[in-house]
PDB file of C-alpha atoms in Angstrom:
ATOM      1  CA  MET A   1      28.934  36.764  16.712  1.00 78.00           C
ATOM      2  CA  SER A   2      25.549  37.921  17.897  1.00 86.00           C
ATOM      3  CA  ARG A   3      24.079  36.971  21.246  1.00 85.00           C
ATOM      4  CA  ARG A   4      20.864  35.891  19.579  1.00 87.00           C
ATOM      5  CA  GLY A   5      22.671  33.585  17.165  1.00 90.00           C
ATOM      6  CA  LEU A   6      24.645  31.998  19.987  1.00 90.00           C
ATOM      7  CA  GLU A   7      21.556  31.562  22.173  1.00 87.00           C
ATOM      8  CA  THR A   8      19.561  30.111  19.279  1.00 90.00           C
ATOM      9  CA  GLY A   9      22.304  27.670  18.342  1.00 93.00           C
ATOM     10  CA  LEU A  10      22.917  26.526  21.893  1.00 92.00           C
ATOM     11  CA  SER A  11      19.212  26.173  22.633  1.00 91.00           C
ATOM     12  CA  ALA A  12      18.474  24.198  19.446  1.00 95.00           C
ATOM     13  CA  GLY A  13      21.460  21.956  20.077  1.00 95.00           C
ATOM     14  CA  LEU A  14      20.416  21.313  23.668  1.00 94.00           C
ATOM     15  CA  LEU A  15      16.872  20.458  22.597  1.00 96.00           C
ATOM     16  CA  VAL A  16      18.129  17.853  20.149  1.00 97.00           C
ATOM     17  CA  ALA A  17      20.724  16.621  22.667  1.00 97.00           C
ATOM     18  CA  ALA A  18      17.948  15.976  25.215  1.00 97.00           C
ATOM     19  CA  LEU A  19      16.188  13.757  22.680  1.00 97.00           C
ATOM     20  CA  GLY A  20      19.512  12.209  21.729  1.00 97.00           C
ATOM     21  CA  GLY A  21      19.944  11.125  25.337  1.00 97.00           C
ATOM     22  CA  ILE A  22      16.559   9.437  25.266  1.00 97.00           C
ATOM     23  CA  ALA A  23      17.385   7.789  21.924  1.00 97.00           C
ATOM     24  CA  TRP A  24      20.705   6.587  23.283  1.00 98.00           C
ATOM     25  CA  ALA A  25      19.151   5.200  26.464  1.00 98.00           C
ATOM     26  CA  THR A  26      16.177   3.508  24.785  1.00 97.00           C
ATOM     27  CA  GLY A  27      17.475   2.575  21.346  1.00 96.00           C
ATOM     28  CA  GLU A  28      14.331   4.156  19.881  1.00 96.00           C
ATOM     29  CA  PRO A  29      14.399   6.785  17.081  1.00 95.00           C
ATOM     30  CA  PHE A  30      13.729   9.838  19.256  1.00 97.00           C
ATOM     31  CA  VAL A  31      15.907  11.886  16.880  1.00 97.00           C
ATOM     32  CA  PHE A  32      14.933  12.194  13.216  1.00 97.00           C
ATOM     33  CA  PRO A  33      15.607  14.849  10.565  1.00 96.00           C
ATOM     34  CA  SER A  34      12.466  16.986  10.869  1.00 96.00           C
ATOM     35  CA  LEU A  35      13.223  17.677  14.535  1.00 96.00           C
ATOM     36  CA  GLY A  36      16.157  19.871  13.493  1.00 96.00           C
ATOM     37  CA  PRO A  37      13.981  22.589  11.961  1.00 96.00           C
ATOM     38  CA  THR A  38      11.485  22.228  14.802  1.00 96.00           C
ATOM     39  CA  ALA A  39      14.249  22.716  17.386  1.00 96.00           C
ATOM     40  CA  PHE A  40      15.397  25.791  15.473  1.00 95.00           C
ATOM     41  CA  VAL A  41      11.874  27.257  15.387  1.00 93.00           C
ATOM     42  CA  LEU A  42      11.507  26.721  19.129  1.00 94.00           C
ATOM     43  CA  ALA A  43      14.957  28.111  19.920  1.00 91.00           C
ATOM     44  CA  PHE A  44      14.675  31.124  17.625  1.00 90.00           C
ATOM     45  CA  ARG A  45      11.228  32.105  18.832  1.00 80.00           C
ATOM     46  CA  ARG A  46      11.645  31.302  22.464  1.00 70.00           C
ATOM     47  CA  ARG A  47       8.211  32.542  23.415  1.00 64.00           C
ATOM     48  CA  GLY A  48       5.108  31.313  21.768  1.00 62.00           C
ATOM     49  CA  GLY A  49       2.603  29.933  24.174  1.00 66.00           C
ATOM     50  CA  ARG A  50       0.358  26.941  24.002  1.00 66.00           C
ATOM     51  CA  SER A  51      -1.086  27.665  20.580  1.00 69.00           C
ATOM     52  CA  ARG A  52       2.317  27.368  18.884  1.00 88.00           C
ATOM     53  CA  SER A  53       3.165  24.280  20.936  1.00 92.00           C
ATOM     54  CA  SER A  54      -0.094  22.614  19.961  1.00 94.00           C
ATOM     55  CA  ARG A  55       0.504  23.479  16.291  1.00 96.00           C
ATOM     56  CA  ILE A  56       3.951  21.898  16.457  1.00 97.00           C
ATOM     57  CA  VAL A  57       2.747  18.712  18.143  1.00 97.00           C
ATOM     58  CA  GLY A  58      -0.406  18.607  16.018  1.00 98.00           C
ATOM     59  CA  GLY A  59       1.463  19.156  12.770  1.00 98.00           C
ATOM     60  CA  HIS A  60       3.957  16.365  13.455  1.00 98.00           C
ATOM     61  CA  ALA A  61       1.164  14.059  14.653  1.00 98.00           C
ATOM     62  CA  VAL A  62      -0.781  14.694  11.447  1.00 98.00           C
ATOM     63  CA  GLY A  63       2.383  14.114   9.404  1.00 98.00           C
ATOM     64  CA  ALA A  64       3.266  10.880  11.187  1.00 98.00           C
ATOM     65  CA  VAL A  65      -0.236   9.387  11.043  1.00 98.00           C
ATOM     66  CA  VAL A  66      -0.894  10.443   7.448  1.00 98.00           C
ATOM     67  CA  GLY A  67       2.564   9.246   6.395  1.00 98.00           C
ATOM     68  CA  PHE A  68       1.878   5.878   7.987  1.00 98.00           C
ATOM     69  CA  ALA A  69      -1.513   5.594   6.295  1.00 98.00           C
ATOM     70  CA  ALA A  70      -0.065   6.507   2.893  1.00 98.00           C
ATOM     71  CA  TYR A  71       2.778   4.037   3.318  1.00 98.00           C
ATOM     72  CA  ALA A  72       0.497   1.232   4.544  1.00 98.00           C
ATOM     73  CA  LEU A  73      -1.921   1.755   1.644  1.00 98.00           C
ATOM     74  CA  VAL A  74       0.501   2.438  -1.212  1.00 98.00           C
ATOM     75  CA  ALA A  75       4.002   1.131  -0.482  1.00 98.00           C
ATOM     76  CA  PRO A  76       4.038  -1.378   2.392  1.00 98.00           C
ATOM     77  CA  GLY A  77       7.297  -3.277   2.653  1.00 96.00           C
ATOM     78  CA  VAL A  78       9.261  -0.908   0.395  1.00 95.00           C
ATOM     79  CA  THR A  79      11.905   1.437   1.802  1.00 94.00           C
ATOM     80  CA  LEU A  80      13.680   4.357   0.209  1.00 92.00           C
ATOM     81  CA  ASP A  81      17.060   2.926  -0.594  1.00 90.00           C
ATOM     82  CA  PRO A  82      19.808   3.667  -3.131  1.00 89.00           C
ATOM     83  CA  SER A  83      19.360   0.168  -4.554  1.00 87.00           C
ATOM     84  CA  LEU A  84      15.858   0.943  -5.862  1.00 87.00           C
ATOM     85  CA  SER A  85      15.775   0.705  -9.640  1.00 88.00           C
ATOM     86  CA  ALA A  86      14.842   3.646 -11.811  1.00 91.00           C
ATOM     87  CA  ALA A  87      11.317   3.431 -13.189  1.00 93.00           C
ATOM     88  CA  SER A  88      10.500   0.398 -11.024  1.00 95.00           C
ATOM     89  CA  THR A  89       7.105  -0.319  -9.550  1.00 96.00           C
ATOM     90  CA  ASP A  90       8.555  -0.057  -6.028  1.00 96.00           C
ATOM     91  CA  THR A  91      10.027   3.364  -6.751  1.00 96.00           C
ATOM     92  CA  LEU A  92       6.689   4.513  -8.188  1.00 97.00           C
ATOM     93  CA  ARG A  93       4.896   3.236  -5.089  1.00 97.00           C
ATOM     94  CA  LEU A  94       7.233   5.203  -2.799  1.00 97.00           C
ATOM     95  CA  VAL A  95       6.982   8.369  -4.885  1.00 97.00           C
ATOM     96  CA  THR A  96       3.201   8.057  -4.837  1.00 98.00           C
ATOM     97  CA  SER A  97       3.184   7.418  -1.091  1.00 98.00           C
ATOM     98  CA  GLY A  98       5.336  10.499  -0.529  1.00 98.00           C
ATOM     99  CA  ALA A  99       3.257  12.761  -2.754  1.00 98.00           C
ATOM    100  CA  VAL A 100      -0.026  11.588  -1.250  1.00 98.00           C
ATOM    101  CA  SER A 101       1.322  12.024   2.282  1.00 98.00           C
ATOM    102  CA  VAL A 102       2.558  15.587   1.673  1.00 98.00           C
ATOM    103  CA  ALA A 103      -0.735  16.569   0.035  1.00 98.00           C
ATOM    104  CA  ALA A 104      -2.853  15.021   2.791  1.00 98.00           C
ATOM    105  CA  THR A 105      -0.613  16.328   5.583  1.00 98.00           C
ATOM    106  CA  SER A 106      -0.738  19.848   4.142  1.00 98.00           C
ATOM    107  CA  TRP A 107      -4.520  19.677   3.921  1.00 98.00           C
ATOM    108  CA  GLY A 108      -4.855  18.183   7.398  1.00 98.00           C
ATOM    109  CA  MET A 109      -2.593  20.748   9.059  1.00 98.00           C
ATOM    110  CA  VAL A 110      -4.547  23.630   7.519  1.00 98.00           C
ATOM    111  CA  GLU A 111      -7.917  22.122   8.428  1.00 98.00           C
ATOM    112  CA  LEU A 112      -6.840  21.416  12.014  1.00 97.00           C
ATOM    113  CA  ASP A 113      -5.028  24.746  12.498  1.00 96.00           C
ATOM    114  CA  ALA A 114      -1.861  22.777  13.180  1.00 97.00           C
ATOM    115  CA  VAL A 115       0.383  24.265  10.497  1.00 97.00           C
ATOM    116  CA  HIS A 116       4.039  23.447  11.135  1.00 97.00           C
ATOM    117  CA  PRO A 117       6.052  23.101   7.886  1.00 97.00           C
ATOM    118  CA  PRO A 118       8.683  20.673   9.293  1.00 97.00           C
ATOM    119  CA  ALA A 119       5.819  18.163   9.665  1.00 98.00           C
ATOM    120  CA  CYS A 120       5.926  17.716   5.884  1.00 98.00           C
ATOM    121  CA  ALA A 121       9.417  16.276   6.383  1.00 98.00           C
ATOM    122  CA  THR A 122       8.026  13.990   9.073  1.00 98.00           C
ATOM    123  CA  THR A 123       5.342  12.698   6.720  1.00 98.00           C
ATOM    124  CA  LEU A 124       8.001  11.953   4.083  1.00 98.00           C
ATOM    125  CA  ILE A 125      10.206  10.138   6.586  1.00 98.00           C
ATOM    126  CA  VAL A 126       7.283   7.856   7.412  1.00 98.00           C
ATOM    127  CA  SER A 127       5.703   7.509   3.958  1.00 98.00           C
ATOM    128  CA  LEU A 128       9.036   6.631   2.343  1.00 97.00           C
ATOM    129  CA  GLY A 129       9.399   3.659   4.671  1.00 97.00           C
ATOM    130  CA  LEU A 130      12.152   5.054   6.890  1.00 97.00           C
ATOM    131  CA  LEU A 131      10.206   5.093  10.181  1.00 97.00           C
ATOM    132  CA  SER A 132       7.038   3.365   9.124  1.00 97.00           C
ATOM    133  CA  THR A 133       5.904   1.075  11.916  1.00 97.00           C
ATOM    134  CA  PRO A 134       3.161   1.892  14.408  1.00 97.00           C
ATOM    135  CA  GLN A 135       5.825   1.964  17.152  1.00 97.00           C
ATOM    136  CA  SER A 136       7.922   4.436  15.142  1.00 97.00           C
ATOM    137  CA  VAL A 137       4.891   6.672  14.614  1.00 98.00           C
ATOM    138  CA  ALA A 138       4.220   6.646  18.368  1.00 98.00           C
ATOM    139  CA  THR A 139       7.884   7.425  19.046  1.00 98.00           C
ATOM    140  CA  ILE A 140       7.781  10.347  16.598  1.00 98.00           C
ATOM    141  CA  VAL A 141       4.801  11.890  18.365  1.00 98.00           C
ATOM    142  CA  ALA A 142       6.310  11.235  21.809  1.00 98.00           C
ATOM    143  CA  SER A 143       9.577  12.784  20.648  1.00 98.00           C
ATOM    144  CA  VAL A 144       7.863  15.996  19.563  1.00 98.00           C
ATOM    145  CA  VAL A 145       5.923  16.183  22.837  1.00 97.00           C
ATOM    146  CA  VAL A 146       9.183  15.779  24.778  1.00 97.00           C
ATOM    147  CA  LEU A 147      10.929  18.386  22.589  1.00 97.00           C
ATOM    148  CA  VAL A 148       8.184  20.942  23.242  1.00 95.00           C
ATOM    149  CA  GLY A 149       8.159  20.043  26.949  1.00 94.00           C
ATOM    150  CA  VAL A 150      11.920  20.456  27.299  1.00 94.00           C
ATOM    151  CA  HIS A 151      11.680  23.770  25.455  1.00 93.00           C
ATOM    152  CA  ARG A 152       8.950  25.012  27.797  1.00 90.00           C
ATOM    153  CA  ALA A 153      10.802  23.826  30.913  1.00 89.00           C
ATOM    154  CA  THR A 154      14.104  25.399  29.915  1.00 83.00           C
ATOM    155  CA  GLY A 155      12.335  28.583  28.826  1.00 78.00           C
ATOM    156  CA  ALA A 156      10.664  28.867  32.223  1.00 72.00           C
ATOM    157  CA  LEU A 157      13.971  28.185  33.964  1.00 69.00           C
ATOM    158  CA  PHE A 158      15.823  30.833  31.962  1.00 65.00           C
ATOM    159  CA  ALA A 159      13.019  33.353  32.457  1.00 65.00           C
ATOM    160  CA  GLU A 160      13.202  32.784  36.211  1.00 65.00           C
ATOM    161  CA  MET A 161      16.988  33.018  36.260  1.00 64.00           C
ATOM    162  CA  TYR A 162      17.476  35.950  33.909  1.00 62.00           C
ATOM    163  CA  GLY A 163      14.109  37.592  33.460  1.00 63.00           C
ATOM    164  CA  ASP A 164      12.884  38.421  29.979  1.00 55.00           C
ATOM    165  CA  SER A 165      15.651  38.200  27.422  1.00 48.00           C
ATOM    166  CA  PRO A 166      16.040  41.082  24.978  1.00 38.00           C
ATOM    167  CA  THR A 167      16.212  38.513  22.199  1.00 42.00           C
ATOM    168  CA  ASP A 168      12.593  37.635  22.866  1.00 42.00           C
ATOM    169  CA  ALA A 169      11.295  41.083  21.963  1.00 36.00           C
ATOM    170  CA  GLY A 170       9.022  40.888  18.957  1.00 37.00           C
ATOM    171  CA  THR A 171       9.366  37.137  18.537  1.00 40.00           C
ATOM    172  CA  ARG A 172       6.021  35.971  19.807  1.00 37.00           C
ATOM    173  CA  GLY A 173       4.370  33.558  17.445  1.00 38.00           C
TER     174      GLY A 173
END
């Protein structure tokens, strides 16, 4: 077992656990699937600076807002569910909402220099009706801001306690 693997796993797990505590305390969806890859990216590349943090927050914000717009325009009231019928109008509306949201999110992230691939999962979560209310969109963005903040705070704490970690060498990005 490598030190880097252990540190990455523990760090990613702690990042998600911090949000899990907020979700537990508030009953709001502060944990959702696209945060897993984001936590991994932050944990694996422990240094990165403000530009990477702003890309992460910006990418998820673009994904959440675009996903909401696509859902509101194309598939309001429909939710991805196993009971959806094959070749139904509702299924077509959701598929269209998802495709439009991924295309528009991809374009928006590139144009805004906020490229963060896990945000395409965020846009699907929203555009497929899973977290598709204005409050959910706000919670998604707040969750990502908290995740990045916890990462920065713990990174500063570890740097102060242990100095630069050898696992950080060559991982700026």
